[in-house]
Coordinates of C-alpha atoms and ligand atoms in Angstrom, one line a residue:
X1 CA 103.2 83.7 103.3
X2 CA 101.1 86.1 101.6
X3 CA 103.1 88.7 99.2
X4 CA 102.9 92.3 100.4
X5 CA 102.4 95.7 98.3
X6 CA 104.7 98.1 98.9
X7 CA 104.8 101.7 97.4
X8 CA 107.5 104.3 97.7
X9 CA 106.8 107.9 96.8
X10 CA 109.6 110.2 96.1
X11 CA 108.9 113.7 95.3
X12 CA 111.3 115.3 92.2
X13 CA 113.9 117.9 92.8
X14 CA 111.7 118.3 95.8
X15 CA 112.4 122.1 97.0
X16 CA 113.8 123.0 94.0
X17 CA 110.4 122.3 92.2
X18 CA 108.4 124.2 95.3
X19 CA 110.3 127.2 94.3
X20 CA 109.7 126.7 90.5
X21 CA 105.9 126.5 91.2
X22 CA 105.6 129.3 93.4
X23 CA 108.5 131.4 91.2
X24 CA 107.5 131.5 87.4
X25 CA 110.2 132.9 86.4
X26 CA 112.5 130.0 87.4
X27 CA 110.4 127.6 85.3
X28 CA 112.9 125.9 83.2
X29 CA 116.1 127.2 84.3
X30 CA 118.8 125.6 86.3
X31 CA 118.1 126.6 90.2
X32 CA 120.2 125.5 93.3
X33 CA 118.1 125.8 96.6
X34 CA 120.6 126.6 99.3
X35 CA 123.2 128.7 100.2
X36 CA 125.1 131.0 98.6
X37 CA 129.0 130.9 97.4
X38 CA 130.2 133.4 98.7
X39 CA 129.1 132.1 102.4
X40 CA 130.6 128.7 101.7
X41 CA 126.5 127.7 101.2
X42 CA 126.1 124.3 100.7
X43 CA 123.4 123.1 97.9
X44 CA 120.3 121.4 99.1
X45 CA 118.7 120.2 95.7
X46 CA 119.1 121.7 92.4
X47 CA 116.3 121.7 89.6
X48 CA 116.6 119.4 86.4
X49 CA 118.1 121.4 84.8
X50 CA 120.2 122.3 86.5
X51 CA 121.3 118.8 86.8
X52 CA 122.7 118.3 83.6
X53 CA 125.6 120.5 84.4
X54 CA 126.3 118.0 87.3
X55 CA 124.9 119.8 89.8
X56 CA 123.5 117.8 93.1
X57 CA 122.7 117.6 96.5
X58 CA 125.6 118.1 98.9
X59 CA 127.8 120.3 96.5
X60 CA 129.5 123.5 97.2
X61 CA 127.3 126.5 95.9
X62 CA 130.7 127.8 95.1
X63 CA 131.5 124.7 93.1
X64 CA 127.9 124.2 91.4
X65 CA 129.0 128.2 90.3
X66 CA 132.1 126.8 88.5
X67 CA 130.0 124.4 86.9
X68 CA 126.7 126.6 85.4
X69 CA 127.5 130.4 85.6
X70 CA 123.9 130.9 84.9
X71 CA 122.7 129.0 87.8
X72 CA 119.8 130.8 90.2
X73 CA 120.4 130.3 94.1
X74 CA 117.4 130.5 95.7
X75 CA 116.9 130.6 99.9
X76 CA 115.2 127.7 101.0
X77 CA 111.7 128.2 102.7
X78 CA 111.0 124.8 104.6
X79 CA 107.0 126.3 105.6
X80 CA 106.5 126.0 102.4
X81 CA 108.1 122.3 102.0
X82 CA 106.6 121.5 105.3
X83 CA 103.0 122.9 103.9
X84 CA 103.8 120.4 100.7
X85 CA 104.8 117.6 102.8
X86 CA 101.4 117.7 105.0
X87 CA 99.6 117.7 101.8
X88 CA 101.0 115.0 100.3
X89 CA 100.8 112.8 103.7
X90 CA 97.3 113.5 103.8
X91 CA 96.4 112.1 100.6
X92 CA 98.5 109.1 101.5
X93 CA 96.3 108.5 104.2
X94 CA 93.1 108.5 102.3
X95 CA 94.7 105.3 100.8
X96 CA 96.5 103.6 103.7
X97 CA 97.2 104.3 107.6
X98 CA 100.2 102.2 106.9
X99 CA 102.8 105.2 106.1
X100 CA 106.4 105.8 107.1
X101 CA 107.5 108.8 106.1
X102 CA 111.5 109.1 105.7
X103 CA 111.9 112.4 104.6
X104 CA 109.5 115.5 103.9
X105 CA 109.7 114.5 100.4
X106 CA 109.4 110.5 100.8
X107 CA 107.3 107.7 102.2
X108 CA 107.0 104.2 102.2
X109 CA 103.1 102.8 102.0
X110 CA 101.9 99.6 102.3
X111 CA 98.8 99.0 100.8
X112 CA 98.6 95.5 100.6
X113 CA 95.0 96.3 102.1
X114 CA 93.9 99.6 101.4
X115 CA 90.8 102.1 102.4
X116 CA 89.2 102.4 98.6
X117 CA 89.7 98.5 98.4
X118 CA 91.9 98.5 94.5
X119 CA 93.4 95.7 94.1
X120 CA 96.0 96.8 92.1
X121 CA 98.8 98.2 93.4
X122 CA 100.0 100.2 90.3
X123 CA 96.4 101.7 89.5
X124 CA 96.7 103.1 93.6
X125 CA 100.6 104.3 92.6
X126 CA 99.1 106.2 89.8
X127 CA 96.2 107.8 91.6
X128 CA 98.3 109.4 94.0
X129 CA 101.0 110.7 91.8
X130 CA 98.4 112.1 90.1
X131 CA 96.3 113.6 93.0
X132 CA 99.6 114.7 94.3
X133 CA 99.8 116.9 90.9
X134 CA 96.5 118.3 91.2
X135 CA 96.6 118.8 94.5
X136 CA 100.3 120.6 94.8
X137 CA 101.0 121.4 91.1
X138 CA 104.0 119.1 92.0
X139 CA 105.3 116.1 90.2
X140 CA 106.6 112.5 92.2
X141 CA 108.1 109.4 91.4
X142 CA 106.5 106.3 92.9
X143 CA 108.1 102.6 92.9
X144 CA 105.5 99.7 93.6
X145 CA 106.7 95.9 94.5
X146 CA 106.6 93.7 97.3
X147 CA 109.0 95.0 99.7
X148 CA 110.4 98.0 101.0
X149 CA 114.0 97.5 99.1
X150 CA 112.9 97.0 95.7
X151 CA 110.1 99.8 96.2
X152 CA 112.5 102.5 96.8
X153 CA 114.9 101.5 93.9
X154 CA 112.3 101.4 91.8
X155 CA 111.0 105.2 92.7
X156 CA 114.2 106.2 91.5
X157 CA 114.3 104.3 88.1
X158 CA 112.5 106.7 85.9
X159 CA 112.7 110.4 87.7
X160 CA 111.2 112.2 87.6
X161 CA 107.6 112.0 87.1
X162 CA 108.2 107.9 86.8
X163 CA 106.0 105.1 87.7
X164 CA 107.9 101.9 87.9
X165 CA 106.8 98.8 89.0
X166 CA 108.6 95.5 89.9
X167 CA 106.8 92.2 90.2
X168 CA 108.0 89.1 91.6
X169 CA 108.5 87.4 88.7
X170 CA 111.1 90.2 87.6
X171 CA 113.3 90.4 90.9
X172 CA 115.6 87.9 90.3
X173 CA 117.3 89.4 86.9
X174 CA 116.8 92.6 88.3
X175 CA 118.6 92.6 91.3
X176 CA 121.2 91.0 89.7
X177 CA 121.8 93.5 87.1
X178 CA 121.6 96.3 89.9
X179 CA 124.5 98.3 90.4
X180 CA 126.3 97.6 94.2
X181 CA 125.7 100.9 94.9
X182 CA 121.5 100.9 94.2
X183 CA 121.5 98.3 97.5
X184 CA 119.9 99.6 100.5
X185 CA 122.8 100.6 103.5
X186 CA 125.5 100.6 100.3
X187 CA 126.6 104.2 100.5
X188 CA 130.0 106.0 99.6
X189 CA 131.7 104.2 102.1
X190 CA 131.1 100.6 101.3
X191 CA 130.8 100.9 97.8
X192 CA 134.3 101.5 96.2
X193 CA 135.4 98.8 99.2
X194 CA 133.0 96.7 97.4
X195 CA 134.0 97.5 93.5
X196 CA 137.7 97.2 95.0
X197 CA 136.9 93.6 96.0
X198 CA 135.0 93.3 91.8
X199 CA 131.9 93.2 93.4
X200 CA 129.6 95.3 91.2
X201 CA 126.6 94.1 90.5
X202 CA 123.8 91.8 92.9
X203 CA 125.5 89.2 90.9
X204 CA 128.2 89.3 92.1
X205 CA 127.2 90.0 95.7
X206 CA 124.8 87.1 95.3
X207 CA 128.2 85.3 94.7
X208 CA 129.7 85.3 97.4
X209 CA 130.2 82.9 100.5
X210 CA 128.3 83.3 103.4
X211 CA 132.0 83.8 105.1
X212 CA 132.9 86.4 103.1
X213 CA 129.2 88.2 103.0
X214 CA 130.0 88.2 107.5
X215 CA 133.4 89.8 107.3
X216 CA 131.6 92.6 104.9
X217 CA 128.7 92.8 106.2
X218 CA 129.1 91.7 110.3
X219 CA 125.8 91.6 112.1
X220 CA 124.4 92.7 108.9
X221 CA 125.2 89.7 106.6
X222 CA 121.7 87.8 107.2
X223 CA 120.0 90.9 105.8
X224 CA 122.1 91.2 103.0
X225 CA 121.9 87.7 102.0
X226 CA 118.1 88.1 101.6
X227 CA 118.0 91.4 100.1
X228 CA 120.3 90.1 97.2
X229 CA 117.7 87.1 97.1
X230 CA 115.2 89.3 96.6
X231 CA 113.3 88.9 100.5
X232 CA 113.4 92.0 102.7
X233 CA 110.9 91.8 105.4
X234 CA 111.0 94.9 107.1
X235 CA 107.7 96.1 108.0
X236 CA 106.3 99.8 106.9
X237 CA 106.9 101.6 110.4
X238 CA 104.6 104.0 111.1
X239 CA 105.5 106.2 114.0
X240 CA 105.8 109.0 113.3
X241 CA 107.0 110.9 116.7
X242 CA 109.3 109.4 119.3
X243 CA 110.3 110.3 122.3
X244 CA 114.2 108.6 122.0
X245 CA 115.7 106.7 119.5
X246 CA 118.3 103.8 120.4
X247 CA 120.8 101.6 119.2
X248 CA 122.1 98.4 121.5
X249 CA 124.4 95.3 120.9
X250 CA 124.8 92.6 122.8
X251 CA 128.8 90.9 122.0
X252 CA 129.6 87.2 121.3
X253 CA 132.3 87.7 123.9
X254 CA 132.3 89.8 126.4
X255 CA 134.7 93.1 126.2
X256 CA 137.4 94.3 128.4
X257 CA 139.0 97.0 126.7
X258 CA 137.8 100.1 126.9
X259 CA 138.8 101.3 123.3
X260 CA 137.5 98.3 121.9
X261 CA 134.3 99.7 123.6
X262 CA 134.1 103.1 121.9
X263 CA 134.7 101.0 118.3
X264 CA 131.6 99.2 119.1
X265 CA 129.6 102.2 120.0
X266 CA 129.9 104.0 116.6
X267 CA 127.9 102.0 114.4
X268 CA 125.7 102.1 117.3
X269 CA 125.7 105.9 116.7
X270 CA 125.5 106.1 112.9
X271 CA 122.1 103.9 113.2
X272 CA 120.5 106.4 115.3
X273 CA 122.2 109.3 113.5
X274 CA 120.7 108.0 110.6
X275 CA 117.4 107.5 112.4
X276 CA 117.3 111.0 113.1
X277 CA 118.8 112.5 109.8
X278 CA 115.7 110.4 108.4
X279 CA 113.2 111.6 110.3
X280 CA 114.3 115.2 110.4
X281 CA 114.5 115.1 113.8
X282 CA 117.9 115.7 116.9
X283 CA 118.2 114.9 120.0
X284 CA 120.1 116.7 123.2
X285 CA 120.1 113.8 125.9
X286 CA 122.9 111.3 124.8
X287 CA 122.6 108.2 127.3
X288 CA 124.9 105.0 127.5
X289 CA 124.0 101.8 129.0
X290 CA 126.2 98.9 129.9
X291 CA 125.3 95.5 131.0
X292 CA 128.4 94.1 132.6
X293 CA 129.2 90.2 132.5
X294 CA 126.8 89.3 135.6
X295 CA 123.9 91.0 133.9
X296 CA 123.7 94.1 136.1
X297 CA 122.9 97.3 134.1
X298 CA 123.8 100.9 134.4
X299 CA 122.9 103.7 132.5
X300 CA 125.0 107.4 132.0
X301 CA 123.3 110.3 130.5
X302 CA 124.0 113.9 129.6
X303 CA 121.6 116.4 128.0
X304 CA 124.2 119.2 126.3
X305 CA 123.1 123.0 124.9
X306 CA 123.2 122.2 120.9
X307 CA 121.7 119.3 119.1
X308 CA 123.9 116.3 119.0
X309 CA 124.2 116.3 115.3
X310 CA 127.6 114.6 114.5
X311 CA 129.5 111.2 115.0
X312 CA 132.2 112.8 116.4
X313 CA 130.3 115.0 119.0
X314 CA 128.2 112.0 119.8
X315 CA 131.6 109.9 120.4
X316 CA 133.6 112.1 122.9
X317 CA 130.5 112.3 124.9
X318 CA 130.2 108.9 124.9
X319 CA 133.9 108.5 126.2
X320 CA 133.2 110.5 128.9
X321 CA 130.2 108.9 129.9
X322 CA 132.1 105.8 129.6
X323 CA 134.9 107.0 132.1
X324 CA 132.4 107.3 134.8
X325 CA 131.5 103.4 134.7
X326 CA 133.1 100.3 135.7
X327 CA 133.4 98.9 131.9
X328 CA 137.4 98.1 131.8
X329 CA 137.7 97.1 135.7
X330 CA 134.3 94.7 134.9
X331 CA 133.6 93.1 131.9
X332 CA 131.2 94.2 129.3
X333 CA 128.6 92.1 127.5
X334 CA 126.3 94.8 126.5
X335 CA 126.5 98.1 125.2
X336 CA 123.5 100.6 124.2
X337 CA 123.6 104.4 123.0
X338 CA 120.3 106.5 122.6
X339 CA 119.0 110.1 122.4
X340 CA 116.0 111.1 124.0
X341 CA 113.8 114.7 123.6
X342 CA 113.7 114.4 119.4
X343 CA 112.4 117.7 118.6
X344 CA 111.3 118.6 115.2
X345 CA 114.0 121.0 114.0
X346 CA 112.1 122.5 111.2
X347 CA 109.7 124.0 113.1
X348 CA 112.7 125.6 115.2
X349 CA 114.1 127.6 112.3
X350 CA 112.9 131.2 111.6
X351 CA 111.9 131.0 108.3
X352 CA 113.6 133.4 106.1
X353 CA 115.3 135.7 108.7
X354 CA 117.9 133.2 109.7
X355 CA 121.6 133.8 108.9
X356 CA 123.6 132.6 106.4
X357 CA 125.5 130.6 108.9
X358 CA 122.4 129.1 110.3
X359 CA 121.0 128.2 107.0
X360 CA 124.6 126.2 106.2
X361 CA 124.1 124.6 110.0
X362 CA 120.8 123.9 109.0
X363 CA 121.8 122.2 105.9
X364 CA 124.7 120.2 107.3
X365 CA 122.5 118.6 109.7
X366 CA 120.7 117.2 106.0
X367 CA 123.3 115.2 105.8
Ligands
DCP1 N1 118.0 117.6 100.8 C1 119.0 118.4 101.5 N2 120.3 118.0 101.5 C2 120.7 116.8 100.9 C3 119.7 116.0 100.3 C4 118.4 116.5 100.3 O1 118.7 119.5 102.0 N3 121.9 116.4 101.0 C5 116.6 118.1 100.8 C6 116.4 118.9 99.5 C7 115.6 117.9 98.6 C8 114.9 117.1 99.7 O2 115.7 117.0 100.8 O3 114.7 118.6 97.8 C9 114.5 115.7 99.2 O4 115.7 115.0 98.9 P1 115.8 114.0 97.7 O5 117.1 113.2 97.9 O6 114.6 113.2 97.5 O7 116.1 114.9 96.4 P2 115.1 115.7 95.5 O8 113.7 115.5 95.9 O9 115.6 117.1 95.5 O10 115.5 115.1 94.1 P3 115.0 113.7 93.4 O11 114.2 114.1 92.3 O12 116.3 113.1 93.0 O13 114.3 113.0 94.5
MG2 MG1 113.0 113.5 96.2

């Protein structure tokens, strides 16, 4: 099998630098782009320097307040992020058509064959950060290996402005010095479960019996066995606009229970919440699809007002849908959840004029 070169691209302190380029006088000082305390804002990203008092994504503007007294809130203009974003895609694409874009500010490229024909992956990494400074006056990280996993760690080893590369040769130790919560799919969930349990490092996870890795992991364990050994095959996934996104699971043994059902469906749902937070897109049509034990399939669906942003919205719509089957009089062997008419919700903001309260709606569905 012939090794693959993957690049991740992460732009730094990606709005917050936008508004230091287009705002001299924020140069240098600690800036929160979000909302603002007093309306229970939320922050988005905050500068570098603003950093070092603590200050990230996610916070309370109130909080980040507390923390830097000096610290400059700034409304967010996504035009201006989307105008960066385009620019930075295009000059991706003079390199590879291979790009999957996971945010405005990030990408994955695979260049293991690439338009200008360099055979070196790092010399292509540092050609685009650099075009991307010329071009935007902004600064990215980049992480180069041979699969998507280590790529993306790597981006985020020396921010900002960092180049980092990881060869083959160098996986091995380095995975398992990394910390449980660098591994792809790790999040705040799973990792103090994991440090609870004295797993900490890939070592550690490495470790552990293929038993163990299924009750963590479930359905999941393969991947996670590989990605500790250093193989992650996913492919760089290039579409870029869908028309519904979808999770499905077909059970070892059939279900009967209707609760048991619903438990099923959420991780169904966070996978294509994720999906969606990902791709900066929501969805309004919620379907449900049931294959009962003779193989017959139905499918429920239900388009609502508002975007279907949140687990919890997503799940009592589900249990509705659910209650107009047959699942619980008929056994269940298959159950799928998807949302169709994605629409990009960036373009559906008023830039600027919107409220307060939209801009925090707007930056919980970040999340
Ligand atoms: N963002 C957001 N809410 C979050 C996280 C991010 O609105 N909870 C937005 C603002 C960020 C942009 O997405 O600028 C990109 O997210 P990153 O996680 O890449 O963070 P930054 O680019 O801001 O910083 P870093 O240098 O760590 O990548
Ligand atoms: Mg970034």
């Amino acid at each position: 099998m012939s090794q693959r070169k993957i690049i991740h691209i992460d732009m730094d302190a990606f709005y917050a630098s936008v508004e230091q380029r287009d705002h001299p006088e924020y140069r240098g000082k600690p800036i929160a782009v979000g909302g603002l305390p007093e309306k229970r804002g939320v922050v988005a990203t905050a500068s570098y320097e603003a950093r070092k008092y603590g200050i990230h994504s996610a916070m309370s503007s109130y909080r980040a307040l507390k923390l830097c007294p000096d610290l400059i809130f700034v409304r967010p203009r996504f035009d201006a992020y989307k105008e960066a974003s385009l620019q930075i895609r295009r000059i991706f694409a003079d390199y590879t058509d291979l790009i999957e874009p996971l945010s405005l500010d990030e990408a994955y490229l695979d260049i293991t064959e690439n338009k200008p024909g360099i055979p070196s992956a790092t010399l292509i990494a540092r050609e685009i950060k650099a075009r991307i400074f010329a071009e935007t006056g902004l600064t990215a990280s980049a992480g180069v290996s041979y699969n998507k996993f280590l790529a993306k760690v790597a981006s985020d080893l020396n921010k900002p402005d960092g180049l980092t590369l990881i060869t083959p040769q160098q996986a091995e130790r380095f995975i398992e010095t990394l910390p449980i919560g660098k591994f792809y799919g790790i999040g705040q969930k799973t990792e103090p479960r994991l440090k609870a349990m004295g797993i900490h490092t890939g070592a550690d996870l490495k470790a552990l019996p293929e038993e163990a890795m299924e009750q963590l992991f479930g359905r999941s364990a393969p991947f996670y066995y590989q990605m500790v050994r250093g193989v992650d095959e996913r492919p760089v996934e290039t579409s870029w606009i869908r028309k519904s996104v979808g999770a499905e699971n077909t059970f070892e043994r059939d279900l009967e229970d209707p609760a048991e059902m619903l438990e099923e469906l959420r991780p169904l749902v966070l996978d294509v919440l994720d999906w969606m937070r990902r791709n900066d897109t929501y969805g309004r049509t919620l379907t449900l699809k049931v294959k009962y034990d003779d193989f017959q399939q139905i499918t429920r669906s239900r388009t609502v007002d508002a975007p279907l942003t949140t687990l919890e919205d997503i799940m009592a719509l589900l249990q509705s849908l659910l209650a107009t089957t047959e699942a619980g009089k008929r056994k269940v062997r298959l159950l799928g959840v998807s949302l169709a008419k994605l629409e990009d919700r960036k373009e559906k903001q008023p830039d600027n004029s919107s409220t307060s309260d939209a801009l925090s709606r707007q930056l919980l569905l970040e999340f």
